[in-house]
PDB file of C-alpha atoms in Angstrom:
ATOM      1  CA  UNK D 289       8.776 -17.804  24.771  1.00  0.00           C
ATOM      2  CA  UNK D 290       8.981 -16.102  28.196  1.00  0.00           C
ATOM      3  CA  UNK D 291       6.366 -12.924  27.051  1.00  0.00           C
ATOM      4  CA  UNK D 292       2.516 -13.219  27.928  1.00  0.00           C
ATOM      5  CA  UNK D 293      -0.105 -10.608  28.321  1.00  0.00           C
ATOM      6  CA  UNK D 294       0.945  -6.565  28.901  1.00  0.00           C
ATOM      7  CA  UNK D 295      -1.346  -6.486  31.738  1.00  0.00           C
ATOM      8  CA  UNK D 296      -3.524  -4.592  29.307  1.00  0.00           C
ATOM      9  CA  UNK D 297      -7.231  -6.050  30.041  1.00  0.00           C
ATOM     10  CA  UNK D 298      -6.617  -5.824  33.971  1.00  0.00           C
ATOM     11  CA  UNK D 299      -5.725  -2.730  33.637  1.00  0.00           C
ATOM     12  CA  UNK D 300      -8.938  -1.831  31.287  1.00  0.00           C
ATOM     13  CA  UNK D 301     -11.069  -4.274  34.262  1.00  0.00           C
ATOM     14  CA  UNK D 302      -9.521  -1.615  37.300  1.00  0.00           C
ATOM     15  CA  UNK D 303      -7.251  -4.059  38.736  1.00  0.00           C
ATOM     16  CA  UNK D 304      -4.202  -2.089  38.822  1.00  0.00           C
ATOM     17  CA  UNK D 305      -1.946  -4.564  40.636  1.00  0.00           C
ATOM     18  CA  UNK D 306      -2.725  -7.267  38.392  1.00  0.00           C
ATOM     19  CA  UNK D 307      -1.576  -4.942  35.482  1.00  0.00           C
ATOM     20  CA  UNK D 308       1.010  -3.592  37.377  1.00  0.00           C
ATOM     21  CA  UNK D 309       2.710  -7.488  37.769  1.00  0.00           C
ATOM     22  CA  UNK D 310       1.807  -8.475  34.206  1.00  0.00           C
ATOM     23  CA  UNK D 311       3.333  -5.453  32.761  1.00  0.00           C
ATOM     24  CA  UNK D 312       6.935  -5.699  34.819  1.00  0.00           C
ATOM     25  CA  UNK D 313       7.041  -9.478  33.292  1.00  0.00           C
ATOM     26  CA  UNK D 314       6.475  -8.228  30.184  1.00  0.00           C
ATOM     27  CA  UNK D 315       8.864  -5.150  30.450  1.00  0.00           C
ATOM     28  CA  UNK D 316      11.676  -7.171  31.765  1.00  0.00           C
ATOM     29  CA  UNK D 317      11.539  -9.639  28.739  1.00  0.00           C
ATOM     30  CA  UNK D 318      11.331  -6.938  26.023  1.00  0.00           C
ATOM     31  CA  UNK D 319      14.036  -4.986  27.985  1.00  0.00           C
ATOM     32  CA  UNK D 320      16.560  -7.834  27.497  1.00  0.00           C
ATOM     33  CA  UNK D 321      15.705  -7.300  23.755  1.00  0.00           C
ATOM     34  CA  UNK D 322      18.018  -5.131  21.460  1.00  0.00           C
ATOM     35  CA  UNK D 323      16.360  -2.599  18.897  1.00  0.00           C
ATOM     36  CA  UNK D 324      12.506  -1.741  17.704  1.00  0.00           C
ATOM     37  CA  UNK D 325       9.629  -3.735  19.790  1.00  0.00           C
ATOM     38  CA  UNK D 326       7.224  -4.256  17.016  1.00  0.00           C
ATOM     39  CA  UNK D 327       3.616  -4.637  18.070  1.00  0.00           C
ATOM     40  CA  UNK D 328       0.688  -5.559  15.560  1.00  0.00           C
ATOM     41  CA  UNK D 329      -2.215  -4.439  17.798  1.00  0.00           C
ATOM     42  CA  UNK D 330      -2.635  -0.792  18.713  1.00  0.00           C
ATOM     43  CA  UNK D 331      -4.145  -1.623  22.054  1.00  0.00           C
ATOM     44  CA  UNK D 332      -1.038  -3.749  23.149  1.00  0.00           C
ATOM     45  CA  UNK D 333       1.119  -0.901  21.785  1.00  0.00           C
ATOM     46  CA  UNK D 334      -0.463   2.128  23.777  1.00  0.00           C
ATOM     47  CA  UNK D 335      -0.263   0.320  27.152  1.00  0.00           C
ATOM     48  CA  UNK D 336       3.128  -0.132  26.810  1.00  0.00           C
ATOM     49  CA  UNK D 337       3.752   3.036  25.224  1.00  0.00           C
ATOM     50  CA  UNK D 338       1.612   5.159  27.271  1.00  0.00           C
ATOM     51  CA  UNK D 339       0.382   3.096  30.685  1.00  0.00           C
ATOM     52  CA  UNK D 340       3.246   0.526  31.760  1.00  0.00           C
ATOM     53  CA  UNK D 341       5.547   3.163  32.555  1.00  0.00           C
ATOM     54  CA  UNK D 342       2.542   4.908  34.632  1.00  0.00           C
ATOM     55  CA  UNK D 343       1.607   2.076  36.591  1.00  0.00           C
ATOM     56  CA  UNK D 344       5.784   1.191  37.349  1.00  0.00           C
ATOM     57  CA  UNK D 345       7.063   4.533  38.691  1.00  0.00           C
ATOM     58  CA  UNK D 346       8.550   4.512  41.312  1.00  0.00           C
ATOM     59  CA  UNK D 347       9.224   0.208  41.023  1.00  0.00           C
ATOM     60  CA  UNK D 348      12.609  -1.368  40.433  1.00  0.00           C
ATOM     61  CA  UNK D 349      11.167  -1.642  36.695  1.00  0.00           C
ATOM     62  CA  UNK D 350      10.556   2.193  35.986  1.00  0.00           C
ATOM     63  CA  UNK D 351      13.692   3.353  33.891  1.00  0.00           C
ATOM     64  CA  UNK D 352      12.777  -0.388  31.893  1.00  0.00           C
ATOM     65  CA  UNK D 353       9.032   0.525  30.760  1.00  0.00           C
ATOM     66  CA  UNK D 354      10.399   3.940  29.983  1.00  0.00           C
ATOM     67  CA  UNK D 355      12.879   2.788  27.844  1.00  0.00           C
ATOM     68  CA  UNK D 356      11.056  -0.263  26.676  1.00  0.00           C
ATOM     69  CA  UNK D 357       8.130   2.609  25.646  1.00  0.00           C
ATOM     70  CA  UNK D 358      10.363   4.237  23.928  1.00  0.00           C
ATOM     71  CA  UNK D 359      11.670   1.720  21.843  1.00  0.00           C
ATOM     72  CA  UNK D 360       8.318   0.088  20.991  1.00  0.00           C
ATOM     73  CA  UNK D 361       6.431   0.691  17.402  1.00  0.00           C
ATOM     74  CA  UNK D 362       2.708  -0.431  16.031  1.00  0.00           C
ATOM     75  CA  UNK D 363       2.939  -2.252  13.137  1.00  0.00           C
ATOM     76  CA  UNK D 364       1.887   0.193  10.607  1.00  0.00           C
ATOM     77  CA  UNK D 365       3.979   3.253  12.001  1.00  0.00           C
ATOM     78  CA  UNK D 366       7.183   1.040  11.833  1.00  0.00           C
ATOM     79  CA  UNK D 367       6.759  -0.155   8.452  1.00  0.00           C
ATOM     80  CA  UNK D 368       5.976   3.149   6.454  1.00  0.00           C
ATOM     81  CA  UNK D 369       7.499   5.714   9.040  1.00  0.00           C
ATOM     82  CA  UNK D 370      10.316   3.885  10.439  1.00  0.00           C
ATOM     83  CA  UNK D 371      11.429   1.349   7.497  1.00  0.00           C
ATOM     84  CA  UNK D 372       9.725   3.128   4.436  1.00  0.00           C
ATOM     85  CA  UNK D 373       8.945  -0.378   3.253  1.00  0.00           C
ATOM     86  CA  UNK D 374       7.267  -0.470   0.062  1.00  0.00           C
ATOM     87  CA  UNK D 375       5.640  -3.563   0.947  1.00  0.00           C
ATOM     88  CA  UNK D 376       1.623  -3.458  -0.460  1.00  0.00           C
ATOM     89  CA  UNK D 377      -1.046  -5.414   0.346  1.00  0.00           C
ATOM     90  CA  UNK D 378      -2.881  -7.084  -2.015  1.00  0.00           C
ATOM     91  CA  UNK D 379      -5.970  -9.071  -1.962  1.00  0.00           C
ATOM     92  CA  UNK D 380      -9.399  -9.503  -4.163  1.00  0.00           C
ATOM     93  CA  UNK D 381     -12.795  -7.720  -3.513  1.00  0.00           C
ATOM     94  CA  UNK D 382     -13.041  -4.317  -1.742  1.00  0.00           C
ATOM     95  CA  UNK D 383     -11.731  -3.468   1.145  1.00  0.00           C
ATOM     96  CA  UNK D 384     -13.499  -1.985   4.574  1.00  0.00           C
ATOM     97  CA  UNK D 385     -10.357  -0.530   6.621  1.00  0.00           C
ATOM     98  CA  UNK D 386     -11.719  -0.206  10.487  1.00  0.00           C
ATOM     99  CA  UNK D 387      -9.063   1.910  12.484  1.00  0.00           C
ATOM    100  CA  UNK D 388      -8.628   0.481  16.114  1.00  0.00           C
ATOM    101  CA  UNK D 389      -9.819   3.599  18.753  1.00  0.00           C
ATOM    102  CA  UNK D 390      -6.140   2.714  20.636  1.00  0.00           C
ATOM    103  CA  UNK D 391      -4.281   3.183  17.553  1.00  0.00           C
ATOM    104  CA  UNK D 392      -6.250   6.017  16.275  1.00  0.00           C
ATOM    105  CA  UNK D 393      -6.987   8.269  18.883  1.00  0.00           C
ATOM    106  CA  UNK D 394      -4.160   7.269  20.768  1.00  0.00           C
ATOM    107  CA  UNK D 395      -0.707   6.399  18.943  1.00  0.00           C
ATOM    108  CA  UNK D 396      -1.726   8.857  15.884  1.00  0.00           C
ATOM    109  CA  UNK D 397      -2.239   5.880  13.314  1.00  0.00           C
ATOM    110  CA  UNK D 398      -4.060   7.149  10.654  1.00  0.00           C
ATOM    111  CA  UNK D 399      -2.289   7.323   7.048  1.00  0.00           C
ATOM    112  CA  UNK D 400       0.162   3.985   7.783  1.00  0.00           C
ATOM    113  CA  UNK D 401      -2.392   1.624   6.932  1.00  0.00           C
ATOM    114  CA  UNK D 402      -4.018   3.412   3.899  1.00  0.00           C
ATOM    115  CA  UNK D 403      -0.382   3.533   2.744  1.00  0.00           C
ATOM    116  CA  UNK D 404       0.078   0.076   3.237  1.00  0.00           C
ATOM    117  CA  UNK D 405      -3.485  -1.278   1.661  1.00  0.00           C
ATOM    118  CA  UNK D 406      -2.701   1.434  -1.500  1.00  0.00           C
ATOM    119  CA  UNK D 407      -2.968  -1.173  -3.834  1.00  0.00           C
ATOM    120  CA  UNK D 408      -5.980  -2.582  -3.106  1.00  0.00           C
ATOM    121  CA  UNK D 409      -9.538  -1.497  -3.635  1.00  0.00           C
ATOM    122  CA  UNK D 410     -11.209   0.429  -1.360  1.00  0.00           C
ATOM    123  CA  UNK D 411     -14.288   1.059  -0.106  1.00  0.00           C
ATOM    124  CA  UNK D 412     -15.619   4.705   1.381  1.00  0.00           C
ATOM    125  CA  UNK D 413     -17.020   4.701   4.728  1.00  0.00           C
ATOM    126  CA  UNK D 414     -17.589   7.920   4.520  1.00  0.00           C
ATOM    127  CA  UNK D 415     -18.158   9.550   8.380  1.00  0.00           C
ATOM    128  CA  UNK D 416     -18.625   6.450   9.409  1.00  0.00           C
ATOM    129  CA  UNK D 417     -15.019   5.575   9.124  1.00  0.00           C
ATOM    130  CA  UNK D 418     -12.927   6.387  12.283  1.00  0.00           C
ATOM    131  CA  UNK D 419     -15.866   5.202  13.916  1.00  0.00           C
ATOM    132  CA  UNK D 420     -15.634   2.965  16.680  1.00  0.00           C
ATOM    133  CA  UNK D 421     -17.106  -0.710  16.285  1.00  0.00           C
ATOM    134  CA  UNK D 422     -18.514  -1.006  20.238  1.00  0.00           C
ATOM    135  CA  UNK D 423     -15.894  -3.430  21.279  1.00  0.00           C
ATOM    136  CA  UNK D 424     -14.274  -1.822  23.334  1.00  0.00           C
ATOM    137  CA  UNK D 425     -12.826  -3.952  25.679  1.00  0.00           C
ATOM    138  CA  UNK D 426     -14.689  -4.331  28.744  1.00  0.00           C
ATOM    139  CA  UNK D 427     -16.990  -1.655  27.252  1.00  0.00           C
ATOM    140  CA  UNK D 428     -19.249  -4.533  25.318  1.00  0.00           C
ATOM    141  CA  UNK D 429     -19.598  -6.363  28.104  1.00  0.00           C
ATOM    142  CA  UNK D 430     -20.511  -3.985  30.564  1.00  0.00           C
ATOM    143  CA  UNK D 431     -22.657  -2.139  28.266  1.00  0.00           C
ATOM    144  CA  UNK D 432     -23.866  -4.457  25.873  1.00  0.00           C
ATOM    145  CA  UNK D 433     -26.796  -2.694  24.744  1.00  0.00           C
ATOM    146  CA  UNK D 434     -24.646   0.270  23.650  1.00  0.00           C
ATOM    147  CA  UNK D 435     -22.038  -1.880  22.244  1.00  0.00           C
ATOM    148  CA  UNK D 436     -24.460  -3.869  19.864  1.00  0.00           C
ATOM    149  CA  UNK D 437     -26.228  -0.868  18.244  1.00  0.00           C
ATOM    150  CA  UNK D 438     -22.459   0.802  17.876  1.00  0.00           C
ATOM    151  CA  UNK D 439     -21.537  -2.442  15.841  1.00  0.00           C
ATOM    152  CA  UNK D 440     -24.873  -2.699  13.974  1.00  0.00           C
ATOM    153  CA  UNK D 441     -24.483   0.356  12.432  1.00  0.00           C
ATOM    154  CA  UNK D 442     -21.004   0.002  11.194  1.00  0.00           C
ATOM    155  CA  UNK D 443     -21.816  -2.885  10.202  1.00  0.00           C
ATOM    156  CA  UNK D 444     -24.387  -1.637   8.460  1.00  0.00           C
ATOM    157  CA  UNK D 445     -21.937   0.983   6.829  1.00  0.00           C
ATOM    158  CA  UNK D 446     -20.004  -1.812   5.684  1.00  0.00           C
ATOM    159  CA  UNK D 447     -22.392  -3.292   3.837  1.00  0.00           C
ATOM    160  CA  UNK D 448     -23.248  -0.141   2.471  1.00  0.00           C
ATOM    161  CA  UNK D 449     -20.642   0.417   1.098  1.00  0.00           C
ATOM    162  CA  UNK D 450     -19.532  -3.039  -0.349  1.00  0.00           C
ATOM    163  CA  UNK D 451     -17.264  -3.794   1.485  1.00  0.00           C
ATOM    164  CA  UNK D 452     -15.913  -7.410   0.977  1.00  0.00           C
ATOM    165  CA  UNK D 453     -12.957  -7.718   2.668  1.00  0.00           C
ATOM    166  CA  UNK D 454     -12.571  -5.984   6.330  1.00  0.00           C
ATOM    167  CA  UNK D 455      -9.069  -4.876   7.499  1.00  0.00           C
ATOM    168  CA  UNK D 456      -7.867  -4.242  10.757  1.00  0.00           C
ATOM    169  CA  UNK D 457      -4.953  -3.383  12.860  1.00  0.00           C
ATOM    170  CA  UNK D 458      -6.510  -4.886  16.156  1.00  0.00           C
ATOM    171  CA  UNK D 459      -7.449  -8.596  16.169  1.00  0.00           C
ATOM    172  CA  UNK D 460      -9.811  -7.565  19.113  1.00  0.00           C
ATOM    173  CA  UNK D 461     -11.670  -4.889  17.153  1.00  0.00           C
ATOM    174  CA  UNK D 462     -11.918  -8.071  13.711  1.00  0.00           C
ATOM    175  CA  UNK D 463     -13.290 -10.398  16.028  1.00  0.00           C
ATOM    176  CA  UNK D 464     -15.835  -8.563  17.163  1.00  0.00           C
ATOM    177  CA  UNK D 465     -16.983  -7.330  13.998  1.00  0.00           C
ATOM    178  CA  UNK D 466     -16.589 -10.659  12.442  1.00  0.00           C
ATOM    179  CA  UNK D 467     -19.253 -12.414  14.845  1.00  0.00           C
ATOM    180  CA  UNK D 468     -21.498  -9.580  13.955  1.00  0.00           C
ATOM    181  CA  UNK D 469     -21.366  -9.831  10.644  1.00  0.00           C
ATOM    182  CA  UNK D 470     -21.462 -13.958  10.441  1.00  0.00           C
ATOM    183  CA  UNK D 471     -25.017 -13.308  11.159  1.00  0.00           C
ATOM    184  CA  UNK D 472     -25.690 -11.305   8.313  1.00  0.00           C
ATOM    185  CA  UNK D 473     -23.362 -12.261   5.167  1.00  0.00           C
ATOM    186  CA  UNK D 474     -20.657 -14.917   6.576  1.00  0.00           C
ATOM    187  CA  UNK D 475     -18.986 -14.464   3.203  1.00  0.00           C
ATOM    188  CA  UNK D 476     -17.451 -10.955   3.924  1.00  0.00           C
ATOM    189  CA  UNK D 477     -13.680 -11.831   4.969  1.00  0.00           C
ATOM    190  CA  UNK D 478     -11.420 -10.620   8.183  1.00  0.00           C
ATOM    191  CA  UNK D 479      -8.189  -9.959   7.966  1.00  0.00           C
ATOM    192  CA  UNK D 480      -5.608  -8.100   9.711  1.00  0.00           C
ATOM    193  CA  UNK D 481      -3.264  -5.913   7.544  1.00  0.00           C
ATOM    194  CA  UNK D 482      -0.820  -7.871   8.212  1.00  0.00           C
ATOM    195  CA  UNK D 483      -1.929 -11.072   6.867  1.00  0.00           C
ATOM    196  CA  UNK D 484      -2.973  -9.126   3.705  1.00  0.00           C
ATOM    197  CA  UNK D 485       0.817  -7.703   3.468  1.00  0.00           C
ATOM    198  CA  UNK D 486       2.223 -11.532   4.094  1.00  0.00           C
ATOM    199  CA  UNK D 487      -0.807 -12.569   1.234  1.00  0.00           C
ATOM    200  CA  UNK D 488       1.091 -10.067  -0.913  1.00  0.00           C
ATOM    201  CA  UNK D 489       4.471 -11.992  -0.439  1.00  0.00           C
ATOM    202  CA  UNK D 490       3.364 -15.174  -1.621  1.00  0.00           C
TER     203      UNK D 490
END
């Protein structure tokens, strides 16, 4: 009840001392914590894996967001690398899977959430899959121009391909293709992996 925001979007918006409070909240709640930290966004996960303990050196909270980093695991990588859980998702139509830029480029995520959607059908991307939607963070808004004609065209590579059901490890990175997409068929569904693994339990 006591956790709120990393700090990640002020750091993203430049204002480092913003972040740099947020994230020592954050780190001193997870540090009272015992075992893995257990994050279903990639974005969350690499600030606290890779920036919080940046932005605290040299703070009272340092040796916390170092070990706090250390302990903390994306969704995906905990349940097939950590766990070997052989959970599947399950779910009707074909599935789009759009790889979050954080998670890909910058935890390593890449075969976790194929292993985890292995039951389900899939449909090719092609080249087009690993890349990024436009979102972006502060990226879309700042650069809106760029950011819509990077989402029209994976959007239009999800059509092409048939996809009927997106999957996602960031909400961010759903929502954005989501309100693209409303526009154009509003019956293709969003869903993060997750939901599609708890779908599976039912």
């Amino acid at each position: 009840v006591d956790q709120t925001c990393c700090g990640q979007p002020a750091f993203n918006a430049g204002f480092r001392d913003e972040a740099r409070r947020m994230a020592a909240r954050t780190v001193a709640v997870l540090d009272a914590t015992d075992g893995p930290i257990v994050i279903p966004s990639g974005s969350c996960a690499d600030f606290l894996v890779h920036h919080a303990p940046e932005l605290l050196e040299g703070t009272e909270h340092a040796d916390a967001s170092t070990s706090v980093a250390g302990r903390c695991r994306e969704l995906s990588q905990f349940l097939v690398d950590d766990i070997e859980s052989d959970q599947r998702a399950t779910t009707e139509g074909r599935v789009v899977y759009h790889p979050s830029c954080h998670g890909l480029r910058n935890l390593g995520i890449s075969d976790q959430p194929a292993a985890l959607l292995g039951e389900v059908e899939r449909a090719d991307l092609g080249d087009e899959a690993d890349v990024c939607c436009g979102f972006g963070g502060l990226f879309s808004v700042e650069m809106p121009q760029v950011s819509a004609a990077m989402l029209e065209r994976k959007l239009d590579a999800i059509g092409a391909a048939g996809g009927e059901v997106v999957c996602g490890g960031d909400v961010s990175c759903l929502m954005h293709l989501e309100g693209g997409m409303r526009r154009r068929n509003p019956d293709i569904r969003f869903a993060h992996f997750a939901e599609l693994l708890a779908e599976a339990l039912e």
